mmCIF file of C-alpha atoms and ligand atoms in Angstrom:
data_model
loop_
_atom_site.group_PDB
_atom_site.id
_atom_site.type_symbol
_atom_site.label_atom_id
_atom_site.label_comp_id
_atom_site.label_asym_id
_atom_site.label_seq_id
_atom_site.Cartn_x
_atom_site.Cartn_y
_atom_site.Cartn_z
ATOM 1 C CA MET N 7 9.403 -12.947 -31.151
ATOM 2 C CA PRO N 8 8.815 -10.055 -28.732
ATOM 3 C CA LYS N 9 10.293 -6.710 -29.780
ATOM 4 C CA THR N 10 13.734 -6.058 -28.270
ATOM 5 C CA ILE N 11 13.450 -3.567 -25.432
ATOM 6 C CA LYS N 12 15.738 -0.567 -25.841
ATOM 7 C CA LYS N 13 13.898 2.013 -23.788
ATOM 8 C CA LEU N 14 11.652 1.643 -20.731
ATOM 9 C CA ALA N 15 9.394 4.087 -18.926
ATOM 10 C CA VAL N 16 8.493 4.040 -15.227
ATOM 11 C CA LEU N 17 5.598 5.779 -13.463
ATOM 12 C CA THR N 18 4.015 5.867 -10.006
ATOM 13 C CA SER N 19 0.206 5.838 -9.794
ATOM 14 C CA GLY N 20 -2.641 5.824 -7.263
ATOM 15 C CA GLY N 21 -1.908 6.482 -3.589
ATOM 16 C CA ASP N 22 1.753 7.119 -2.771
ATOM 17 C CA SER N 23 3.655 4.819 -0.451
ATOM 18 C CA PRO N 24 7.098 4.867 1.167
ATOM 19 C CA GLY N 25 9.512 2.921 -1.026
ATOM 20 C CA MET N 26 8.233 4.245 -4.364
ATOM 21 C CA ASN N 27 11.378 6.356 -4.764
ATOM 22 C CA ALA N 28 13.562 3.368 -3.995
ATOM 23 C CA ALA N 29 11.658 1.448 -6.705
ATOM 24 C CA ILE N 30 12.141 4.257 -9.259
ATOM 25 C CA ARG N 31 15.845 4.288 -8.398
ATOM 26 C CA SER N 32 16.083 0.552 -8.879
ATOM 27 C CA VAL N 33 14.289 0.572 -12.247
ATOM 28 C CA VAL N 34 16.474 3.428 -13.534
ATOM 29 C CA ARG N 35 19.729 1.850 -12.334
ATOM 30 C CA THR N 36 18.830 -1.598 -13.658
ATOM 31 C CA CYS N 37 18.199 -0.014 -17.057
ATOM 32 C CA ALA N 38 21.574 1.739 -16.834
ATOM 33 C CA TYR N 39 23.242 -1.548 -15.844
ATOM 34 C CA HIS N 40 21.800 -3.271 -18.909
ATOM 35 C CA LYS N 41 22.604 -0.251 -21.093
ATOM 36 C CA ILE N 42 19.056 0.564 -22.077
ATOM 37 C CA GLU N 43 17.438 3.982 -21.885
ATOM 38 C CA CYS N 44 14.987 4.911 -19.137
ATOM 39 C CA VAL N 45 12.337 7.598 -18.946
ATOM 40 C CA GLY N 46 10.495 8.783 -15.850
ATOM 41 C CA VAL N 47 6.822 9.685 -16.363
ATOM 42 C CA TYR N 48 5.468 12.439 -14.130
ATOM 43 C CA ARG N 49 1.983 12.280 -12.491
ATOM 44 C CA GLY N 50 1.147 8.650 -13.302
ATOM 45 C CA TYR N 51 -1.237 8.052 -16.206
ATOM 46 C CA GLU N 52 -1.958 11.795 -16.456
ATOM 47 C CA GLY N 53 1.665 12.394 -17.431
ATOM 48 C CA LEU N 54 1.568 9.427 -19.789
ATOM 49 C CA ILE N 55 -1.332 11.040 -21.648
ATOM 50 C CA ASP N 56 0.410 14.453 -21.740
ATOM 51 C CA GLY N 57 3.844 13.054 -22.665
ATOM 52 C CA ASP N 58 5.299 14.523 -19.459
ATOM 53 C CA PHE N 59 8.534 12.509 -19.637
ATOM 54 C CA LYS N 60 12.065 12.968 -18.362
ATOM 55 C CA GLU N 61 15.102 11.006 -19.523
ATOM 56 C CA MET N 62 16.766 9.464 -16.471
ATOM 57 C CA ASP N 63 20.195 7.985 -15.931
ATOM 58 C CA ALA N 64 21.858 6.385 -12.914
ATOM 59 C CA ARG N 65 22.754 9.793 -11.467
ATOM 60 C CA SER N 66 19.199 11.212 -11.799
ATOM 61 C CA VAL N 67 18.108 8.990 -8.906
ATOM 62 C CA LYS N 68 20.853 9.779 -6.427
ATOM 63 C CA GLY N 69 19.874 10.624 -2.863
ATOM 64 C CA ILE N 70 16.267 9.360 -3.071
ATOM 65 C CA ILE N 71 16.397 5.846 -1.585
ATOM 66 C CA ASN N 72 15.647 7.254 1.884
ATOM 67 C CA LYS N 73 12.898 9.667 0.812
ATOM 68 C CA GLY N 74 9.170 9.045 1.263
ATOM 69 C CA GLY N 75 6.620 9.975 -1.423
ATOM 70 C CA THR N 76 7.581 9.837 -5.089
ATOM 71 C CA ILE N 77 9.821 12.217 -7.045
ATOM 72 C CA LEU N 78 7.765 11.421 -10.162
ATOM 73 C CA LYS N 79 4.551 12.502 -8.358
ATOM 74 C CA THR N 80 1.436 10.397 -8.546
ATOM 75 C CA ALA N 81 -2.103 11.019 -9.719
ATOM 76 C CA ARG N 82 -5.498 9.486 -10.214
ATOM 77 C CA SER N 83 -6.376 9.926 -13.899
ATOM 78 C CA LYS N 84 -10.016 9.989 -15.035
ATOM 79 C CA GLU N 85 -8.945 10.378 -18.649
ATOM 80 C CA PHE N 86 -6.952 7.132 -18.616
ATOM 81 C CA ARG N 87 -10.195 5.325 -17.815
ATOM 82 C CA THR N 88 -11.429 6.286 -21.305
ATOM 83 C CA LYS N 89 -10.348 4.698 -24.592
ATOM 84 C CA GLU N 90 -9.478 8.162 -25.964
ATOM 85 C CA GLY N 91 -7.225 8.857 -22.984
ATOM 86 C CA ARG N 92 -5.421 5.549 -23.368
ATOM 87 C CA GLN N 93 -5.000 6.183 -27.119
ATOM 88 C CA LYS N 94 -3.271 9.491 -26.281
ATOM 89 C CA ALA N 95 -1.035 7.667 -23.780
ATOM 90 C CA PHE N 96 -0.111 5.090 -26.427
ATOM 91 C CA ASP N 97 0.675 7.831 -28.964
ATOM 92 C CA SER N 98 2.951 9.581 -26.415
ATOM 93 C CA LEU N 99 4.861 6.359 -25.750
ATOM 94 C CA ILE N 100 5.330 5.582 -29.446
ATOM 95 C CA LYS N 101 6.418 9.163 -30.166
ATOM 96 C CA ALA N 102 9.123 8.849 -27.484
ATOM 97 C CA ASN N 103 10.254 5.431 -28.841
ATOM 98 C CA ILE N 104 9.428 3.708 -25.546
ATOM 99 C CA ASP N 105 9.147 -0.102 -25.685
ATOM 100 C CA GLY N 106 7.769 -1.012 -22.261
ATOM 101 C CA LEU N 107 6.182 0.481 -19.139
ATOM 102 C CA VAL N 108 6.798 -0.288 -15.445
ATOM 103 C CA VAL N 109 3.850 0.759 -13.268
ATOM 104 C CA VAL N 110 4.382 1.218 -9.527
ATOM 105 C CA GLY N 111 0.966 1.330 -7.860
ATOM 106 C CA GLY N 112 -2.001 -0.559 -6.480
ATOM 107 C CA ASP N 113 -4.648 -2.795 -8.013
ATOM 108 C CA GLY N 114 -6.405 0.116 -9.778
ATOM 109 C CA SER N 115 -3.171 1.073 -11.507
ATOM 110 C CA PHE N 116 -2.638 -2.557 -12.523
ATOM 111 C CA THR N 117 -6.170 -2.778 -13.932
ATOM 112 C CA GLY N 118 -5.407 0.272 -16.084
ATOM 113 C CA ALA N 119 -2.084 -1.259 -17.188
ATOM 114 C CA LEU N 120 -3.729 -4.543 -18.156
ATOM 115 C CA ILE N 121 -6.510 -2.870 -20.154
ATOM 116 C CA PHE N 122 -3.854 -0.740 -21.863
ATOM 117 C CA ASN N 123 -1.894 -3.853 -22.821
ATOM 118 C CA GLN N 124 -5.002 -5.633 -24.084
ATOM 119 C CA GLU N 125 -5.924 -2.678 -26.297
ATOM 120 C CA PHE N 126 -2.515 -1.795 -27.733
ATOM 121 C CA GLY N 127 -0.296 -4.826 -27.063
ATOM 122 C CA PHE N 128 2.098 -2.533 -25.187
ATOM 123 C CA PRO N 129 4.370 -4.437 -22.719
ATOM 124 C CA VAL N 130 3.631 -3.614 -19.051
ATOM 125 C CA MET N 131 5.014 -4.797 -15.709
ATOM 126 C CA GLY N 132 3.676 -3.998 -12.224
ATOM 127 C CA ILE N 133 5.452 -3.241 -8.954
ATOM 128 C CA PRO N 134 2.991 -3.337 -6.021
ATOM 129 C CA GLY N 135 3.266 -0.006 -4.183
ATOM 130 C CA THR N 136 0.613 0.563 -1.539
ATOM 131 C CA ILE N 137 0.646 0.649 2.252
ATOM 132 C CA ASP N 138 -2.483 -1.537 2.485
ATOM 133 C CA ASN N 139 -0.793 -4.846 1.571
ATOM 134 C CA ASP N 140 -3.985 -5.810 -0.239
ATOM 135 C CA ILE N 141 -2.501 -7.337 -3.394
ATOM 136 C CA VAL N 142 -2.340 -11.044 -4.163
ATOM 137 C CA GLY N 143 1.048 -12.332 -5.365
ATOM 138 C CA THR N 144 3.287 -10.747 -2.755
ATOM 139 C CA SER N 145 3.566 -11.224 0.982
ATOM 140 C CA HIS N 146 4.489 -7.524 1.281
ATOM 141 C CA THR N 147 3.578 -4.532 -0.856
ATOM 142 C CA LEU N 148 5.983 -1.577 -0.944
ATOM 143 C CA GLY N 149 5.324 0.740 1.957
ATOM 144 C CA PHE N 150 3.459 -1.722 4.172
ATOM 145 C CA ASP N 151 6.399 -2.326 6.502
ATOM 146 C CA THR N 152 7.154 1.392 6.846
ATOM 147 C CA ALA N 153 3.486 2.190 7.519
ATOM 148 C CA LEU N 154 3.413 -0.498 10.225
ATOM 149 C CA ASN N 155 6.444 1.031 11.923
ATOM 150 C CA THR N 156 4.851 4.486 11.759
ATOM 151 C CA VAL N 157 1.612 3.202 13.290
ATOM 152 C CA VAL N 158 3.372 1.242 16.043
ATOM 153 C CA ASP N 159 5.398 4.324 16.922
ATOM 154 C CA ALA N 160 2.166 6.335 17.191
ATOM 155 C CA ILE N 161 0.487 3.639 19.330
ATOM 156 C CA ASP N 162 3.467 3.616 21.709
ATOM 157 C CA LYS N 163 3.204 7.365 22.151
ATOM 158 C CA ILE N 164 -0.545 7.303 22.667
ATOM 159 C CA ARG N 165 -0.152 4.497 25.206
ATOM 160 C CA ASP N 166 2.116 6.733 27.297
ATOM 161 C CA THR N 167 -0.629 9.313 27.643
ATOM 162 C CA ALA N 168 -3.410 6.682 27.915
ATOM 163 C CA SER N 169 -1.765 5.000 30.885
ATOM 164 C CA SER N 170 -0.994 8.301 32.606
ATOM 165 C CA HIS N 171 -4.665 9.326 32.523
ATOM 166 C CA ASN N 172 -6.461 5.944 32.751
ATOM 167 C CA ARG N 173 -7.860 6.469 29.307
ATOM 168 C CA LEU N 174 -9.381 4.230 26.694
ATOM 169 C CA PHE N 175 -8.142 5.184 23.224
ATOM 170 C CA PHE N 176 -9.713 4.249 19.917
ATOM 171 C CA ILE N 177 -7.027 4.631 17.264
ATOM 172 C CA GLU N 178 -8.133 4.598 13.623
ATOM 173 C CA VAL N 179 -5.660 3.278 11.072
ATOM 174 C CA MET N 180 -5.880 2.946 7.265
ATOM 175 C CA GLY N 181 -7.513 -0.098 5.727
ATOM 176 C CA ARG N 182 -10.929 0.322 4.053
ATOM 177 C CA ASP N 183 -11.180 -3.226 2.777
ATOM 178 C CA VAL N 184 -8.398 -5.071 4.553
ATOM 179 C CA GLY N 185 -7.152 -5.148 8.129
ATOM 180 C CA HIS N 186 -3.468 -5.964 7.599
ATOM 181 C CA ILE N 187 -2.219 -2.697 9.077
ATOM 182 C CA ALA N 188 -4.644 -2.853 12.015
ATOM 183 C CA LEU N 189 -3.926 -6.486 12.853
ATOM 184 C CA ASN N 190 -0.136 -6.329 12.629
ATOM 185 C CA ALA N 191 0.305 -2.924 14.252
ATOM 186 C CA GLY N 192 -2.315 -3.822 16.869
ATOM 187 C CA ILE N 193 -0.396 -6.907 17.938
ATOM 188 C CA ALA N 194 2.938 -5.050 17.888
ATOM 189 C CA GLY N 195 1.476 -2.138 19.853
ATOM 190 C CA GLY N 196 -0.144 -4.389 22.462
ATOM 191 C CA ALA N 197 -3.719 -3.361 21.638
ATOM 192 C CA GLU N 198 -6.501 -4.823 23.769
ATOM 193 C CA GLU N 199 -8.834 -5.169 20.788
ATOM 194 C CA ILE N 200 -8.428 -4.891 17.020
ATOM 195 C CA LEU N 201 -11.415 -4.176 14.770
ATOM 196 C CA ILE N 202 -10.910 -5.157 11.119
ATOM 197 C CA PRO N 203 -13.133 -5.300 8.013
ATOM 198 C CA GLU N 204 -12.690 -9.069 7.690
ATOM 199 C CA GLU N 205 -14.563 -9.884 10.883
ATOM 200 C CA ASP N 206 -17.426 -8.330 12.755
ATOM 201 C CA LEU N 207 -16.516 -8.447 16.427
ATOM 202 C CA GLY N 208 -19.860 -6.948 17.449
ATOM 203 C CA LEU N 209 -20.434 -4.193 19.979
ATOM 204 C CA ASP N 210 -21.422 -6.526 22.817
ATOM 205 C CA ARG N 211 -18.228 -8.529 22.513
ATOM 206 C CA LEU N 212 -16.211 -5.337 22.449
ATOM 207 C CA VAL N 213 -17.846 -4.096 25.653
ATOM 208 C CA ASP N 214 -17.435 -7.541 27.279
ATOM 209 C CA SER N 215 -13.799 -7.639 26.345
ATOM 210 C CA LEU N 216 -13.123 -4.137 27.673
ATOM 211 C CA ASN N 217 -14.951 -4.970 30.881
ATOM 212 C CA ARG N 218 -12.887 -8.125 31.252
ATOM 213 C CA SER N 219 -9.612 -6.269 30.827
ATOM 214 C CA LYS N 220 -10.761 -3.646 33.337
ATOM 215 C CA LYS N 221 -11.613 -6.343 35.876
ATOM 216 C CA SER N 222 -8.224 -7.947 35.312
ATOM 217 C CA GLY N 223 -6.623 -4.752 36.563
ATOM 218 C CA LYS N 224 -5.978 -2.769 33.411
ATOM 219 C CA THR N 225 -6.505 0.939 33.895
ATOM 220 C CA SER N 226 -5.998 2.012 30.292
ATOM 221 C CA SER N 227 -6.730 0.375 26.980
ATOM 222 C CA ILE N 228 -5.973 0.757 23.294
ATOM 223 C CA VAL N 229 -8.408 -0.402 20.613
ATOM 224 C CA ILE N 230 -7.164 -0.319 17.006
ATOM 225 C CA VAL N 231 -9.893 0.297 14.447
ATOM 226 C CA ALA N 232 -9.335 -0.200 10.700
ATOM 227 C CA GLU N 233 -11.190 2.430 8.626
ATOM 228 C CA GLY N 234 -13.425 -0.228 7.084
ATOM 229 C CA ASP N 235 -14.287 -2.244 10.198
ATOM 230 C CA LYS N 236 -17.728 -3.833 10.081
ATOM 231 C CA ILE N 237 -19.003 -2.943 13.514
ATOM 232 C CA GLY N 238 -21.407 -0.472 11.898
ATOM 233 C CA LYS N 239 -20.347 2.719 13.674
ATOM 234 C CA ASN N 240 -17.646 5.197 12.816
ATOM 235 C CA ILE N 241 -14.918 5.729 15.372
ATOM 236 C CA PHE N 242 -16.592 8.780 16.970
ATOM 237 C CA GLN N 243 -19.919 6.923 17.281
ATOM 238 C CA LEU N 244 -17.980 4.060 18.853
ATOM 239 C CA LYS N 245 -16.581 6.432 21.446
ATOM 240 C CA ASP N 246 -20.114 7.719 22.227
ATOM 241 C CA TYR N 247 -21.408 4.151 22.528
ATOM 242 C CA ILE N 248 -18.665 3.134 24.960
ATOM 243 C CA ASP N 249 -19.126 6.387 26.913
ATOM 244 C CA GLU N 250 -22.799 5.482 27.344
ATOM 245 C CA ASN N 251 -22.329 1.797 28.068
ATOM 246 C CA MET N 252 -19.176 1.596 30.168
ATOM 247 C CA GLU N 253 -18.256 3.338 33.330
ATOM 248 C CA GLY N 254 -14.902 4.435 34.584
ATOM 249 C CA TYR N 255 -13.107 5.092 31.339
ATOM 250 C CA ASP N 256 -12.215 8.446 29.878
ATOM 251 C CA VAL N 257 -12.633 7.598 26.184
ATOM 252 C CA ARG N 258 -10.577 9.370 23.490
ATOM 253 C CA VAL N 259 -10.215 9.039 19.746
ATOM 254 C CA SER N 260 -7.140 9.423 17.578
ATOM 255 C CA VAL N 261 -7.329 9.205 13.776
ATOM 256 C CA LEU N 262 -3.829 8.681 12.398
ATOM 257 C CA GLY N 263 -4.741 9.594 8.799
ATOM 258 C CA HIS N 264 -2.220 10.484 6.119
ATOM 259 C CA MET N 265 0.831 10.421 8.359
ATOM 260 C CA GLN N 266 0.686 6.648 7.737
ATOM 261 C CA ARG N 267 1.654 7.148 4.095
ATOM 262 C CA GLY N 268 4.653 9.352 4.770
ATOM 263 C CA GLY N 269 8.149 9.064 6.131
ATOM 264 C CA SER N 270 11.461 7.567 5.204
ATOM 265 C CA PRO N 271 11.069 3.951 4.032
ATOM 266 C CA SER N 272 12.215 1.194 6.383
ATOM 267 C CA CYS N 273 15.242 -0.952 5.596
ATOM 268 C CA PHE N 274 12.862 -3.745 4.601
ATOM 269 C CA ASP N 275 11.004 -1.538 2.092
ATOM 270 C CA ARG N 276 14.242 -0.187 0.582
ATOM 271 C CA VAL N 277 15.590 -3.696 0.006
ATOM 272 C CA LEU N 278 12.219 -4.899 -1.303
ATOM 273 C CA ALA N 279 11.968 -1.944 -3.717
ATOM 274 C CA SER N 280 15.493 -2.564 -4.979
ATOM 275 C CA ARG N 281 14.754 -6.242 -5.594
ATOM 276 C CA MET N 282 11.413 -5.519 -7.252
ATOM 277 C CA GLY N 283 12.917 -2.951 -9.635
ATOM 278 C CA VAL N 284 15.629 -5.359 -10.771
ATOM 279 C CA LYS N 285 13.133 -8.189 -11.262
ATOM 280 C CA ALA N 286 10.678 -5.946 -13.159
ATOM 281 C CA VAL N 287 13.253 -4.640 -15.654
ATOM 282 C CA GLU N 288 15.027 -7.963 -16.184
ATOM 283 C CA SER N 289 11.698 -9.746 -16.714
ATOM 284 C CA MET N 290 10.761 -7.203 -19.397
ATOM 285 C CA LEU N 291 14.135 -7.681 -21.055
ATOM 286 C CA GLU N 292 13.316 -11.418 -21.170
ATOM 287 C CA GLY N 293 10.180 -10.506 -23.124
ATOM 288 C CA LYS N 294 7.711 -10.965 -20.261
ATOM 289 C CA THR N 295 4.671 -8.704 -20.021
ATOM 290 C CA ASN N 296 1.439 -8.410 -17.984
ATOM 291 C CA TYR N 297 3.012 -9.574 -14.741
ATOM 292 C CA MET N 298 3.468 -8.127 -11.298
ATOM 293 C CA VAL N 299 6.673 -8.750 -9.357
ATOM 294 C CA GLY N 300 6.237 -9.880 -5.767
ATOM 295 C CA LEU N 301 7.818 -11.499 -2.742
ATOM 296 C CA ILE N 302 6.684 -15.097 -2.277
ATOM 297 C CA SER N 303 8.384 -17.293 0.347
ATOM 298 C CA GLY N 304 11.359 -14.938 0.378
ATOM 299 C CA LYS N 305 11.920 -15.028 -3.400
ATOM 300 C CA MET N 306 11.116 -12.591 -6.203
ATOM 301 C CA GLU N 307 8.358 -14.137 -8.305
ATOM 302 C CA LEU N 308 6.032 -13.059 -11.111
ATOM 303 C CA THR N 309 2.233 -13.228 -10.847
ATOM 304 C CA PRO N 310 0.001 -12.552 -13.887
ATOM 305 C CA LEU N 311 -1.525 -9.071 -13.458
ATOM 306 C CA ASP N 312 -4.945 -10.599 -13.972
ATOM 307 C CA ASN N 313 -4.526 -12.842 -10.902
ATOM 308 C CA ALA N 314 -3.080 -10.005 -8.839
ATOM 309 C CA ILE N 315 -6.102 -7.833 -9.618
ATOM 310 C CA LYS N 316 -8.849 -10.423 -9.228
ATOM 311 C CA GLY N 317 -7.470 -12.233 -6.193
ATOM 312 C CA LYS N 318 -8.478 -11.128 -2.724
ATOM 313 C CA SER N 319 -5.743 -10.839 -0.133
ATOM 314 C CA LYS N 320 -6.629 -12.792 2.991
ATOM 315 C CA ILE N 321 -6.058 -11.908 6.595
ATOM 316 C CA ASN N 322 -3.694 -14.212 8.464
ATOM 317 C CA LEU N 323 -5.943 -16.254 10.772
ATOM 318 C CA GLU N 324 -3.011 -17.258 12.949
ATOM 319 C CA LEU N 325 -2.395 -13.563 13.689
ATOM 320 C CA LEU N 326 -6.045 -13.158 14.674
ATOM 321 C CA ARG N 327 -5.654 -15.974 17.186
ATOM 322 C CA VAL N 328 -2.387 -14.538 18.509
ATOM 323 C CA SER N 329 -4.112 -11.203 19.004
ATOM 324 C CA ASP N 330 -6.957 -12.914 20.921
ATOM 325 C CA ILE N 331 -4.504 -14.731 23.183
ATOM 326 C CA MET N 332 -2.409 -11.603 23.786
ATOM 327 C CA SER N 333 -5.410 -9.623 24.934
ATOM 328 C CA THR N 334 -6.143 -12.137 27.713
HETATM 329 P P1 LIG R 425 -4.227 2.621 -4.059
HETATM 330 O O1 LIG R 425 -4.295 1.153 -3.679
HETATM 331 O O2 LIG R 425 -3.182 3.336 -3.295
HETATM 332 O O3 LIG R 425 -5.553 3.304 -4.083
HETATM 333 P P2 LIG R 425 -4.470 2.224 -6.884
HETATM 334 O O4 LIG R 425 -3.462 1.975 -7.945
HETATM 335 O O5 LIG R 425 -5.424 1.101 -6.609
HETATM 336 O O6 LIG R 425 -3.671 2.656 -5.597
HETATM 337 P P3 LIG R 425 -6.557 3.814 -8.126
HETATM 338 O O7 LIG R 425 -6.950 5.234 -7.904
HETATM 339 O O8 LIG R 425 -7.598 2.763 -7.945
HETATM 340 O O9 LIG R 425 -5.283 3.561 -7.217
HETATM 341 O O10 LIG R 425 -6.010 3.685 -9.638
HETATM 342 C C1 LIG R 425 -5.002 4.554 -10.118
HETATM 343 C C2 LIG R 425 -5.286 4.943 -11.537
HETATM 344 O O11 LIG R 425 -5.317 3.779 -12.372
HETATM 345 C C3 LIG R 425 -6.653 5.593 -11.765
HETATM 346 O O12 LIG R 425 -6.642 6.954 -11.450
HETATM 347 C C4 LIG R 425 -6.855 5.366 -13.251
HETATM 348 O O13 LIG R 425 -6.162 6.312 -14.013
HETATM 349 C C5 LIG R 425 -6.212 3.995 -13.459
HETATM 350 N N1 LIG R 425 -7.268 2.971 -13.455
HETATM 351 C C6 LIG R 425 -7.858 2.386 -12.393
HETATM 352 N N2 LIG R 425 -8.832 1.534 -12.797
HETATM 353 C C7 LIG R 425 -8.876 1.620 -14.150
HETATM 354 C C8 LIG R 425 -9.682 1.016 -15.162
HETATM 355 N N3 LIG R 425 -10.666 0.144 -14.865
HETATM 356 N N4 LIG R 425 -9.440 1.352 -16.449
HETATM 357 C C9 LIG R 425 -8.456 2.208 -16.761
HETATM 358 N N5 LIG R 425 -7.677 2.831 -15.867
HETATM 359 C C10 LIG R 425 -7.878 2.533 -14.583
#
């Protein structure tokens, strides 16, 4: 029989994403609803090691559903990667009479949670919080939708200036290993080309495509480049290459950077965070551990953390085709 849960802890770890606060709020309020105690852990696994805890009740999380970032702060903890660090974290949890841990973060945070569970048998549950949408077991990670809206808004603004000056803009968006942000925001922003890590478009095809759109009468163009695209040149080298190999365009670069992580979460992310928090707490109360909550076909489902970590999220091939057709 699993131990009855009377007190849960929640932490945010890894890169922050919009919607983390809404998830904290949901975890805390679901605990209050079920009349169990809840503790917020500051600075991710660093705070777990140091015992940096704060008792939270339903009122502690008022006014945060619309706020970006995370009130609990986040961190990347080297010490938690060591057995000694994890032992300290376990000791802190036991000292505070905590029975289970909800981790809001990305695949690195889940790997840490799983190792922690395997070593100490401590119940853990994951909520996927990252703008990259690179986790298997959910169609949407927390923050992805908000980041997309931020990027599309930026593309729209850049397009205004691009079309006024007949410019070609390369816009770099986040996505070292996956092109979900680039592909979705590129389609929504009407980009002429989208360069993603999953496929190598090749420089020649890029030049051909830009030449084609120029011949078809376009006087300005937007190319979305994911950070990890495989074309072999960084975005500034790309600009130089196009400058040298294409005439008639004034080429500019815009790197959107960390603004993509910030901002008030979208309606979609707030609802998703609220659902995920409820599912995470109630699943732990049912004695479940080592799972991640996620959205699959519109429903809240559990995926074993192991599968979520090892699986590789795939790009939607239909979207790739749509993007090709739209850039005709
Ligand atoms: P993002 O996707 O935004 O980068 P993430 O959760 O993947 O988020 P990471 O920096 O990879 O971010 O991981 C967060 C923390 O999880 C690390 O700082 C570390 O403390 C812990 N962690 C990651 N991998 C391991 C591991 N193999 N063993 C123990 N702890 C780990």
